[in-house]
GROMACS .gro file of N, CA, C and O in nm:
model
  548
    1UNK      N    1   1.170   9.825   5.442
    1UNK     CA    2   1.220   9.779   5.315
    1UNK      C    3   1.358   9.842   5.291
    1UNK      O    4   1.380   9.958   5.323
    2UNK      N    5   1.449   9.770   5.231
    2UNK     CA    6   1.586   9.814   5.211
    2UNK      C    7   1.595   9.945   5.133
    2UNK      O    8   1.671  10.033   5.169
    3UNK      N    9   1.516   9.962   5.028
    3UNK     CA   10   1.525  10.083   4.947
    3UNK      C   11   1.478  10.207   5.022
    3UNK      O   12   1.511  10.319   4.984
    4UNK      N   13   1.403  10.191   5.128
    4UNK     CA   14   1.357  10.307   5.206
    4UNK      C   15   1.472  10.378   5.276
    4UNK      O   16   1.462  10.495   5.308
    5UNK      N   17   1.582  10.308   5.301
    5UNK     CA   18   1.698  10.366   5.369
    5UNK      C   19   1.797  10.432   5.273
    5UNK      O   20   1.893  10.493   5.317
    6UNK      N   21   1.775  10.419   5.144
    6UNK     CA   22   1.865  10.474   5.045
    6UNK      C   23   1.830  10.619   5.014
    6UNK      O   24   1.712  10.656   5.012
    7UNK      N   25   1.931  10.701   4.990
    7UNK     CA   26   1.907  10.840   4.952
    7UNK      C   27   1.876  10.852   4.803
    7UNK      O   28   1.811  10.947   4.761
    8UNK      N   29   1.923  10.757   4.725
    8UNK     CA   30   1.898  10.759   4.582
    8UNK      C   31   1.946  10.631   4.517
    8UNK      O   32   2.021  10.554   4.578
    9UNK      N   33   1.900  10.608   4.397
    9UNK     CA   34   1.938  10.491   4.319
    9UNK      C   35   1.977  10.538   4.180
    9UNK      O   36   1.906  10.620   4.120
   10UNK      N   37   2.088  10.488   4.128
   10UNK     CA   38   2.136  10.527   3.996
   10UNK      C   39   2.128  10.405   3.903
   10UNK      O   40   2.172  10.296   3.938
   11UNK      N   41   2.072  10.427   3.785
   11UNK     CA   42   2.057  10.322   3.685
   11UNK      C   43   2.131  10.362   3.558
   11UNK      O   44   2.133  10.478   3.520
   12UNK      N   45   2.185  10.262   3.489
   12UNK     CA   46   2.234  10.282   3.353
   12UNK      C   47   2.111  10.287   3.263
   12UNK      O   48   2.012  10.217   3.288
   13UNK      N   49   2.114  10.368   3.160
   13UNK     CA   50   1.998  10.381   3.072
   13UNK      C   51   1.991  10.267   2.971
   13UNK      O   52   1.899  10.187   2.973
   14UNK      N   53   2.091  10.258   2.884
   14UNK     CA   54   2.087  10.163   2.773
   14UNK      C   55   2.107  10.020   2.822
   14UNK      O   56   2.203   9.987   2.892
   15UNK      N   57   2.012   9.936   2.783
   15UNK     CA   58   2.010   9.793   2.815
   15UNK      C   59   1.990   9.763   2.962
   15UNK      O   60   2.010   9.651   3.007
   16UNK      N   61   1.948   9.864   3.039
   16UNK     CA   62   1.902   9.844   3.176
   16UNK      C   63   1.759   9.894   3.187
   16UNK      O   64   1.672   9.821   3.233
   17UNK      N   65   1.736  10.016   3.145
   17UNK     CA   66   1.602  10.073   3.146
   17UNK      C   67   1.537  10.068   3.008
   17UNK      O   68   1.415  10.057   2.997
   18UNK      N   69   1.619  10.079   2.906
   18UNK     CA   70   1.569  10.067   2.769
   18UNK      C   71   1.652   9.964   2.694
   18UNK      O   72   1.769   9.943   2.725
   19UNK      N   73   1.591   9.899   2.597
   19UNK     CA   74   1.657   9.797   2.516
   19UNK      C   75   1.669   9.846   2.374
   19UNK      O   76   1.570   9.884   2.311
   20UNK      N   77   1.792   9.848   2.325
   20UNK     CA   78   1.818   9.886   2.186
   20UNK      C   79   1.826   9.758   2.104
   20UNK      O   80   1.893   9.663   2.144
   21UNK      N   81   1.761   9.756   1.991
   21UNK     CA   82   1.758   9.639   1.904
   21UNK      C   83   1.900   9.597   1.864
   21UNK      O   84   1.981   9.680   1.822
   22UNK      N   85   1.928   9.467   1.875
   22UNK     CA   86   2.058   9.415   1.831
   22UNK      C   87   2.080   9.439   1.683
   22UNK      O   88   2.192   9.460   1.639
   23UNK      N   89   1.972   9.434   1.603
   23UNK     CA   90   1.985   9.462   1.459
   23UNK      C   91   2.036   9.604   1.437
   23UNK      O   92   2.122   9.628   1.351
   24UNK      N   93   1.985   9.698   1.516
   24UNK     CA   94   2.030   9.837   1.504
   24UNK      C   95   2.178   9.848   1.543
   24UNK      O   96   2.256   9.912   1.473
   25UNK      N   97   2.215   9.785   1.654
   25UNK     CA   98   2.353   9.790   1.700
   25UNK      C   99   2.447   9.739   1.591
   25UNK      O  100   2.551   9.801   1.562
   26UNK      N  101   2.412   9.628   1.531
   26UNK     CA  102   2.494   9.569   1.424
   26UNK      C  103   2.498   9.660   1.302
   26UNK      O  104   2.605   9.686   1.246
   27UNK      N  105   2.382   9.709   1.260
   27UNK     CA  106   2.377   9.793   1.140
   27UNK      C  107   2.460   9.920   1.154
   27UNK      O  108   2.527   9.961   1.059
   28UNK      N  109   2.457   9.983   1.270
   28UNK     CA  110   2.536  10.105   1.291
   28UNK      C  111   2.685  10.075   1.276
   28UNK      O  112   2.757  10.147   1.206
   29UNK      N  113   2.732   9.969   1.338
   29UNK     CA  114   2.874   9.934   1.328
   29UNK      C  115   2.910   9.893   1.185
   29UNK      O  116   3.011   9.937   1.130
   30UNK      N  117   2.826   9.810   1.125
   30UNK     CA  118   2.852   9.765   0.987
   30UNK      C  119   2.860   9.883   0.891
   30UNK      O  120   2.953   9.894   0.811
   31UNK      N  121   2.762   9.974   0.900
   31UNK     CA  122   2.762  10.091   0.811
   31UNK      C  123   2.882  10.181   0.836
   31UNK      O  124   2.942  10.236   0.743
   32UNK      N  125   2.919  10.197   0.963
   32UNK     CA  126   3.036  10.277   0.998
   32UNK      C  127   3.162  10.218   0.937
   32UNK      O  128   3.240  10.289   0.871
   33UNK      N  129   3.184  10.090   0.959
   33UNK     CA  130   3.305  10.024   0.909
   33UNK      C  131   3.309  10.024   0.756
   33UNK      O  132   3.415  10.045   0.696
   34UNK      N  133   3.196  10.001   0.693
   34UNK     CA  134   3.191  10.005   0.546
   34UNK      C  135   3.226  10.144   0.495
   34UNK      O  136   3.302  10.158   0.398
   35UNK      N  137   3.173  10.248   0.558
   35UNK     CA  138   3.199  10.385   0.513
   35UNK      C  139   3.346  10.421   0.523
   35UNK      O  140   3.398  10.493   0.438
   36UNK      N  141   3.413  10.374   0.627
   36UNK     CA  142   3.554  10.413   0.645
   36UNK      C  143   3.650  10.320   0.571
   36UNK      O  144   3.772  10.332   0.585
   37UNK      N  145   3.595  10.226   0.494
   37UNK     CA  146   3.679  10.142   0.408
   37UNK      C  147   3.734  10.017   0.473
   37UNK      O  148   3.828   9.957   0.420
   38UNK      N  149   3.677   9.974   0.583
   38UNK     CA  150   3.722   9.850   0.648
   38UNK      C  151   3.696   9.733   0.554
   38UNK      O  152   3.588   9.719   0.498
   39UNK      N  153   3.796   9.648   0.534
   39UNK     CA  154   3.786   9.539   0.437
   39UNK      C  155   3.769   9.401   0.500
   39UNK      O  156   3.747   9.303   0.431
   40UNK      N  157   3.775   9.393   0.631
   40UNK     CA  158   3.763   9.263   0.697
   40UNK      C  159   3.618   9.223   0.718
   40UNK      O  160   3.524   9.293   0.679
   41UNK      N  161   3.601   9.107   0.782
   41UNK     CA  162   3.467   9.059   0.814
   41UNK      C  163   3.405   9.148   0.921
   41UNK      O  164   3.472   9.188   1.016
   42UNK      N  165   3.280   9.179   0.904
   42UNK     CA  166   3.207   9.257   1.004
   42UNK      C  167   3.112   9.161   1.074
   42UNK      O  168   3.006   9.128   1.024
   43UNK      N  169   3.157   9.116   1.189
   43UNK     CA  170   3.090   9.012   1.265
   43UNK      C  171   2.981   9.072   1.354
   43UNK      O  172   3.006   9.167   1.427
   44UNK      N  173   2.862   9.013   1.349
   44UNK     CA  174   2.749   9.062   1.429
   44UNK      C  175   2.781   9.057   1.578
   44UNK      O  176   2.755   9.154   1.651
   45UNK      N  177   2.835   8.948   1.625
   45UNK     CA  178   2.866   8.934   1.768
   45UNK      C  179   2.968   9.039   1.813
   45UNK      O  180   2.953   9.101   1.918
   46UNK      N  181   3.073   9.061   1.732
   46UNK     CA  182   3.173   9.163   1.766
   46UNK      C  183   3.110   9.302   1.770
   46UNK      O  184   3.145   9.384   1.855
   47UNK      N  185   3.018   9.328   1.679
   47UNK     CA  186   2.952   9.458   1.675
   47UNK      C  187   2.872   9.482   1.801
   47UNK      O  188   2.876   9.592   1.858
   48UNK      N  189   2.800   9.382   1.847
   48UNK     CA  190   2.720   9.397   1.968
   48UNK      C  191   2.810   9.406   2.091
   48UNK      O  192   2.785   9.486   2.182
   49UNK      N  193   2.919   9.329   2.094
   49UNK     CA  194   3.014   9.338   2.206
   49UNK      C  195   3.078   9.476   2.213
   49UNK      O  196   3.106   9.527   2.321
   50UNK      N  197   3.101   9.538   2.098
   50UNK     CA  198   3.154   9.674   2.095
   50UNK      C  199   3.065   9.767   2.176
   50UNK      O  200   3.112   9.845   2.258
   51UNK      N  201   2.934   9.761   2.154
   51UNK     CA  202   2.840   9.849   2.223
   51UNK      C  203   2.843   9.826   2.373
   51UNK      O  204   2.816   9.917   2.450
   52UNK      N  205   2.875   9.705   2.416
   52UNK     CA  206   2.870   9.671   2.558
   52UNK      C  207   3.006   9.681   2.625
   52UNK      O  208   3.018   9.662   2.745
   53UNK      N  209   3.110   9.711   2.548
   53UNK     CA  210   3.244   9.719   2.605
   53UNK      C  211   3.263   9.849   2.683
   53UNK      O  212   3.201   9.951   2.652
   54UNK      N  213   3.347   9.842   2.783
   54UNK     CA  214   3.375   9.959   2.866
   54UNK      C  215   3.473  10.052   2.796
   54UNK      O  216   3.456  10.173   2.796
   55UNK      N  217   3.575   9.996   2.735
   55UNK     CA  218   3.678  10.075   2.667
   55UNK      C  219   3.660  10.061   2.516
   55UNK      O  220   3.728   9.984   2.450
   56UNK      N  221   3.565  10.137   2.463
   56UNK     CA  222   3.531  10.124   2.322
   56UNK      C  223   3.647  10.161   2.229
   56UNK      O  224   3.665  10.099   2.125
   57UNK      N  225   3.727  10.262   2.266
   57UNK     CA  226   3.839  10.299   2.180
   57UNK      C  227   3.939  10.185   2.166
   57UNK      O  228   3.988  10.158   2.056
   58UNK      N  229   3.969  10.118   2.274
   58UNK     CA  230   4.060  10.004   2.270
   58UNK      C  231   3.996   9.890   2.190
   58UNK      O  232   4.064   9.822   2.111
   59UNK      N  233   3.868   9.868   2.207
   59UNK     CA  234   3.797   9.762   2.134
   59UNK      C  235   3.804   9.787   1.983
   59UNK      O  236   3.825   9.694   1.905
   60UNK      N  237   3.786   9.912   1.942
   60UNK     CA  238   3.791   9.948   1.800
   60UNK      C  239   3.927   9.911   1.742
   60UNK      O  240   3.937   9.850   1.634
   61UNK      N  241   4.033   9.946   1.812
   61UNK     CA  242   4.168   9.918   1.763
   61UNK      C  243   4.197   9.768   1.763
   61UNK      O  244   4.247   9.714   1.664
   62UNK      N  245   4.167   9.700   1.874
   62UNK     CA  246   4.198   9.557   1.885
   62UNK      C  247   4.115   9.471   1.790
   62UNK      O  248   4.163   9.372   1.737
   63UNK      N  249   3.990   9.508   1.767
   63UNK     CA  250   3.901   9.424   1.688
   63UNK      C  251   3.909   9.455   1.539
   63UNK      O  252   3.913   9.363   1.457
   64UNK      N  253   3.912   9.583   1.502
   64UNK     CA  254   3.905   9.620   1.361
   64UNK      C  255   4.030   9.693   1.312
   64UNK      O  256   4.042   9.719   1.193
   65UNK      N  257   4.120   9.729   1.404
   65UNK     CA  258   4.245   9.797   1.367
   65UNK      C  259   4.220   9.920   1.279
   65UNK      O  260   4.281   9.936   1.174
   66UNK      N  261   4.127  10.004   1.323
   66UNK     CA  262   4.097  10.128   1.251
   66UNK      C  263   4.117  10.247   1.345
   66UNK      O  264   4.113  10.232   1.467
   67UNK      N  265   4.138  10.362   1.287
   67UNK     CA  266   4.161  10.484   1.363
   67UNK      C  267   4.033  10.525   1.438
   67UNK      O  268   3.924  10.530   1.380
   68UNK      N  269   4.048  10.552   1.568
   68UNK     CA  270   3.933  10.589   1.650
   68UNK      C  271   3.862  10.715   1.601
   68UNK      O  272   3.739  10.719   1.594
   69UNK      N  273   3.937  10.820   1.570
   69UNK     CA  274   3.875  10.945   1.527
   69UNK      C  275   3.793  10.926   1.399
   69UNK      O  276   3.682  10.977   1.387
   70UNK      N  277   3.848  10.851   1.305
   70UNK     CA  278   3.778  10.822   1.180
   70UNK      C  279   3.651  10.741   1.208
   70UNK      O  280   3.544  10.768   1.153
   71UNK      N  281   3.664  10.641   1.295
   71UNK     CA  282   3.550  10.557   1.330
   71UNK      C  283   3.438  10.640   1.391
   71UNK      O  284   3.323  10.634   1.347
   72UNK      N  285   3.470  10.721   1.494
   72UNK     CA  286   3.366  10.796   1.565
   72UNK      C  287   3.300  10.901   1.477
   72UNK      O  288   3.179  10.926   1.488
   73UNK      N  289   3.375  10.963   1.389
   73UNK     CA  290   3.317  11.063   1.299
   73UNK      C  291   3.209  10.998   1.211
   73UNK      O  292   3.100  11.053   1.196
   74UNK      N  293   3.239  10.882   1.158
   74UNK     CA  294   3.141  10.811   1.076
   74UNK      C  295   3.028  10.754   1.161
   74UNK      O  296   2.910  10.760   1.125
   75UNK      N  297   3.062  10.699   1.276
   75UNK     CA  298   2.965  10.636   1.367
   75UNK      C  299   2.851  10.730   1.401
   75UNK      O  300   2.734  10.691   1.403
   76UNK      N  301   2.882  10.857   1.428
   76UNK     CA  302   2.780  10.954   1.467
   76UNK      C  303   2.677  10.979   1.356
   76UNK      O  304   2.566  11.021   1.383
   77UNK      N  305   2.714  10.951   1.231
   77UNK     CA  306   2.617  10.964   1.122
   77UNK      C  307   2.511  10.855   1.130
   77UNK      O  308   2.396  10.876   1.091
   78UNK      N  309   2.550  10.738   1.177
   78UNK     CA  310   2.459  10.623   1.177
   78UNK      C  311   2.388  10.602   1.309
   78UNK      O  312   2.278  10.547   1.312
   79UNK      N  313   2.448  10.643   1.420
   79UNK     CA  314   2.381  10.635   1.550
   79UNK      C  315   2.326  10.774   1.578
   79UNK      O  316   2.396  10.862   1.627
   80UNK      N  317   2.200  10.793   1.546
   80UNK     CA  318   2.138  10.925   1.559
   80UNK      C  319   2.006  10.912   1.634
   80UNK      O  320   1.958  10.802   1.660
   81UNK      N  321   1.948  11.025   1.669
   81UNK     CA  322   1.827  11.025   1.750
   81UNK      C  323   1.714  10.946   1.683
   81UNK      O  324   1.652  10.860   1.746
   82UNK      N  325   1.686  10.973   1.557
   82UNK     CA  326   1.575  10.904   1.490
   82UNK      C  327   1.597  10.754   1.485
   82UNK      O  328   1.506  10.676   1.514
   83UNK      N  329   1.717  10.713   1.448
   83UNK     CA  330   1.748  10.570   1.442
   83UNK      C  331   1.739  10.504   1.577
   83UNK      O  332   1.685  10.394   1.591
   84UNK      N  333   1.792  10.571   1.677
   84UNK     CA  334   1.793  10.513   1.812
   84UNK      C  335   1.651  10.498   1.865
   84UNK      O  336   1.614  10.393   1.917
   85UNK      N  337   1.569  10.602   1.852
   85UNK     CA  338   1.434  10.598   1.906
   85UNK      C  339   1.349  10.492   1.835
   85UNK      O  340   1.274  10.420   1.898
   86UNK      N  341   1.363  10.481   1.705
   86UNK     CA  342   1.281  10.383   1.633
   86UNK      C  343   1.327  10.239   1.659
   86UNK      O  344   1.257  10.145   1.623
   87UNK      N  345   1.441  10.222   1.725
   87UNK     CA  346   1.493  10.088   1.754
   87UNK      C  347   1.511  10.063   1.904
   87UNK      O  348   1.587   9.975   1.944
   88UNK      N  349   1.443  10.140   1.986
   88UNK     CA  350   1.456  10.130   2.131
   88UNK      C  351   1.319  10.111   2.194
   88UNK      O  352   1.221  10.170   2.149
   89UNK      N  353   1.313  10.027   2.296
   89UNK     CA  354   1.189  10.012   2.372
   89UNK      C  355   1.221  10.016   2.521
   89UNK      O  356   1.331   9.983   2.563
   90UNK      N  357   1.124  10.061   2.596
   90UNK     CA  358   1.140  10.064   2.742
   90UNK      C  359   1.109   9.925   2.795
   90UNK      O  360   1.010   9.863   2.755
   91UNK      N  361   1.193   9.875   2.885
   91UNK     CA  362   1.163   9.748   2.949
   91UNK      C  363   1.031   9.759   3.025
   91UNK      O  364   1.000   9.862   3.086
   92UNK      N  365   0.954   9.653   3.023
   92UNK     CA  366   0.819   9.654   3.079
   92UNK      C  367   0.812   9.688   3.228
   92UNK      O  368   0.713   9.742   3.274
   93UNK      N  369   0.916   9.657   3.303
   93UNK     CA  370   0.909   9.679   3.448
   93UNK      C  371   0.961   9.815   3.494
   93UNK      O  372   0.963   9.844   3.613
   94UNK      N  373   0.996   9.902   3.400
   94UNK     CA  374   1.046  10.034   3.436
   94UNK      C  375   0.940  10.115   3.512
   94UNK      O  376   0.973  10.198   3.597
   95UNK      N  377   0.814  10.087   3.486
   95UNK     CA  378   0.707  10.160   3.555
   95UNK      C  379   0.718  10.146   3.707
   95UNK      O  380   0.671  10.231   3.782
   96UNK      N  381   0.783  10.042   3.755
   96UNK     CA  382   0.799  10.022   3.899
   96UNK      C  383   0.882  10.133   3.965
   96UNK      O  384   0.871  10.155   4.085
   97UNK      N  385   0.962  10.204   3.887
   97UNK     CA  386   1.042  10.313   3.942
   97UNK      C  387   0.953  10.421   4.004
   97UNK      O  388   0.992  10.486   4.100
   98UNK      N  389   0.834  10.439   3.950
   98UNK     CA  390   0.742  10.538   4.005
   98UNK      C  391   0.699  10.505   4.148
   98UNK      O  392   0.659  10.591   4.223
   99UNK      N  393   0.707  10.378   4.183
   99UNK     CA  394   0.663  10.336   4.316
   99UNK      C  395   0.770  10.357   4.423
   99UNK      O  396   0.742  10.346   4.542
  100UNK      N  397   0.892  10.385   4.381
  100UNK     CA  398   1.000  10.408   4.477
  100UNK      C  399   0.990  10.550   4.533
  100UNK      O  400   0.958  10.644   4.461
  101UNK      N  401   1.021  10.564   4.658
  101UNK     CA  402   1.021  10.697   4.720
  101UNK      C  403   1.164  10.749   4.733
  101UNK      O  404   1.199  10.812   4.832
  102UNK      N  405   1.246  10.717   4.635
  102UNK     CA  406   1.386  10.756   4.637
  102UNK      C  407   1.415  10.845   4.517
  102UNK      O  408   1.347  10.838   4.415
  103UNK      N  409   1.520  10.924   4.528
  103UNK     CA  410   1.569  10.997   4.412
  103UNK      C  411   1.627  10.895   4.316
  103UNK      O  412   1.691  10.798   4.357
  104UNK      N  413   1.604  10.918   4.189
  104UNK     CA  414   1.652  10.826   4.086
  104UNK      C  415   1.744  10.902   3.992
  104UNK      O  416   1.710  11.011   3.945
  105UNK      N  417   1.860  10.844   3.966
  105UNK     CA  418   1.953  10.901   3.871
  105UNK      C  419   1.971  10.804   3.755
  105UNK      O  420   1.958  10.683   3.771
  106UNK      N  421   1.997  10.859   3.639
  106UNK     CA  422   2.021  10.778   3.520
  106UNK      C  423   2.152  10.826   3.458
  106UNK      O  424   2.173  10.945   3.442
  107UNK      N  425   2.240  10.730   3.425
  107UNK     CA  426   2.362  10.767   3.354
  107UNK      C  427   2.369  10.688   3.224
  107UNK      O  428   2.303  10.586   3.208
  108UNK      N  429   2.448  10.739   3.131
  108UNK     CA  430   2.461  10.674   3.002
  108UNK      C  431   2.589  10.721   2.933
  108UNK      O  432   2.639  10.830   2.963
  109UNK      N  433   2.637  10.640   2.841
  109UNK     CA  434   2.749  10.680   2.754
  109UNK      C  435   2.698  10.752   2.630
  109UNK      O  436   2.776  10.809   2.555
  110UNK      N  437   2.569  10.745   2.606
  110UNK     CA  438   2.512  10.804   2.485
  110UNK      C  439   2.533  10.955   2.484
  110UNK      O  440   2.540  11.019   2.589
  111UNK      N  441   2.539  11.010   2.362
  111UNK     CA  442   2.549  11.155   2.352
  111UNK      C  443   2.421  11.217   2.405
  111UNK      O  444   2.315  11.154   2.409
  112UNK      N  445   2.429  11.343   2.444
  112UNK     CA  446   2.320  11.410   2.513
  112UNK      C  447   2.188  11.404   2.436
  112UNK      O  448   2.083  11.372   2.493
  113UNK      N  449   2.188  11.433   2.306
  113UNK     CA  450   2.064  11.435   2.228
  113UNK      C  451   1.995  11.299   2.229
  113UNK      O  452   1.873  11.290   2.240
  114UNK      N  453   2.073  11.193   2.216
  114UNK     CA  454   2.016  11.058   2.217
  114UNK      C  455   1.965  11.024   2.356
  114UNK      O  456   1.855  10.971   2.372
  115UNK      N  457   2.042  11.055   2.458
  115UNK     CA  458   2.000  11.024   2.596
  115UNK      C  459   1.870  11.095   2.630
  115UNK      O  460   1.777  11.034   2.686
  116UNK      N  461   1.860  11.222   2.598
  116UNK     CA  462   1.737  11.295   2.626
  116UNK      C  463   1.618  11.239   2.549
  116UNK      O  464   1.508  11.228   2.603
  117UNK      N  465   1.641  11.199   2.425
  117UNK     CA  466   1.533  11.141   2.345
  117UNK      C  467   1.489  11.007   2.404
  117UNK      O  468   1.370  10.977   2.407
  118UNK      N  469   1.584  10.927   2.451
  118UNK     CA  470   1.548  10.798   2.509
  118UNK      C  471   1.469  10.816   2.639
  118UNK      O  472   1.380  10.737   2.669
  119UNK      N  473   1.499  10.918   2.714
  119UNK     CA  474   1.425  10.945   2.837
  119UNK      C  475   1.287  11.000   2.806
  119UNK      O  476   1.189  10.967   2.870
  120UNK      N  477   1.278  11.085   2.703
  120UNK     CA  478   1.154  11.157   2.674
  120UNK      C  479   1.062  11.089   2.573
  120UNK      O  480   0.948  11.130   2.559
  121UNK      N  481   1.112  10.986   2.502
  121UNK     CA  482   1.028  10.938   2.392
  121UNK      C  483   0.900  10.872   2.443
  121UNK      O  484   0.899  10.805   2.545
  122UNK      N  485   0.789  10.898   2.371
  122UNK     CA  486   0.659  10.845   2.416
  122UNK      C  487   0.647  10.697   2.383
  122UNK      O  488   0.704  10.650   2.286
  123UNK      N  489   0.577  10.629   2.466
  123UNK     CA  490   0.550  10.488   2.441
  123UNK      C  491   0.401  10.463   2.464
  123UNK      O  492   0.350  10.496   2.570
  124UNK      N  493   0.333  10.407   2.367
  124UNK     CA  494   0.190  10.388   2.383
  124UNK      C  495   0.154  10.288   2.493
  124UNK      O  496   0.048  10.297   2.553
  125UNK      N  497   0.243  10.196   2.523
  125UNK     CA  498   0.210  10.095   2.623
  125UNK      C  499   0.238  10.142   2.765
  125UNK      O  500   0.179  10.092   2.859
  126UNK      N  501   0.329  10.237   2.782
  126UNK     CA  502   0.363  10.286   2.915
  126UNK      C  503   0.369  10.438   2.918
  126UNK      O  504   0.474  10.497   2.932
  127UNK      N  505   0.257  10.504   2.902
  127UNK     CA  506   0.261  10.651   2.903
  127UNK      C  507   0.311  10.705   3.036
  127UNK      O  508   0.282  10.648   3.141
  128UNK      N  509   0.386  10.810   3.030
  128UNK     CA  510   0.441  10.874   3.149
  128UNK      C  511   0.516  10.775   3.240
  128UNK      O  512   0.500  10.775   3.361
  129UNK      N  513   0.596  10.691   3.179
  129UNK     CA  514   0.668  10.588   3.254
  129UNK      C  515   0.771  10.647   3.347
  129UNK      O  516   0.784  10.606   3.461
  130UNK      N  517   0.849  10.741   3.298
  130UNK     CA  518   0.961  10.791   3.376
  130UNK      C  519   0.914  10.882   3.487
  130UNK      O  520   0.824  10.962   3.468
  131UNK      N  521   0.977  10.871   3.602
  131UNK     CA  522   0.952  10.973   3.705
  131UNK      C  523   1.000  11.108   3.651
  131UNK      O  524   1.078  11.113   3.558
  132UNK      N  525   0.951  11.216   3.707
  132UNK     CA  526   0.997  11.345   3.658
  132UNK      C  527   1.148  11.354   3.680
  132UNK      O  528   1.200  11.307   3.781
  133UNK      N  529   1.216  11.412   3.585
  133UNK     CA  530   1.361  11.418   3.597
  133UNK      C  531   1.414  11.536   3.517
  133UNK      O  532   1.346  11.594   3.436
  134UNK      N  533   1.538  11.570   3.546
  134UNK     CA  534   1.607  11.669   3.466
  134UNK      C  535   1.738  11.606   3.422
  134UNK      O  536   1.784  11.511   3.483
  135UNK      N  537   1.794  11.657   3.315
  135UNK     CA  538   1.916  11.596   3.261
  135UNK      C  539   2.028  11.700   3.255
  135UNK      O  540   2.002  11.817   3.228
  136UNK      N  541   2.146  11.655   3.283
  136UNK     CA  542   2.265  11.737   3.264
  136UNK      C  543   2.366  11.657   3.187
  136UNK      O  544   2.364  11.534   3.189
  137UNK      N  545   2.452  11.725   3.117
  137UNK     CA  546   2.553  11.653   3.039
  137UNK      C  547   2.689  11.715   3.067
  137UNK      O  548   2.701  11.827   3.109
   0.00000   0.00000   0.00000
């Protein structure tokens, strides 16, 4: 089998191994922009695209024309461990990772506290889903 020849496999965490609710993604951006005094339309699609963009700082400027530092300071109030965990679920097929005999790595853009919570949070439908792992930031 092809994966038997690999030394390891690396996965993105958010929206690959776990799914964050689109409602949560939108609400975090909407609340952030409202708090910092943004007066334009807060579009749901733009909010979700922001989360999926590679260059978020550029996206913030091009889409909403607001200061990055101001945005991120407010954003961290709304994207927090409790909110993220209550709006995140593990994809059903993640349990298959346990069947691989390869080292598994996970990377994410999320801050360390959120990333660790997403890896460690319990799920009644898939107990002990994740292979044993350690995290570094």
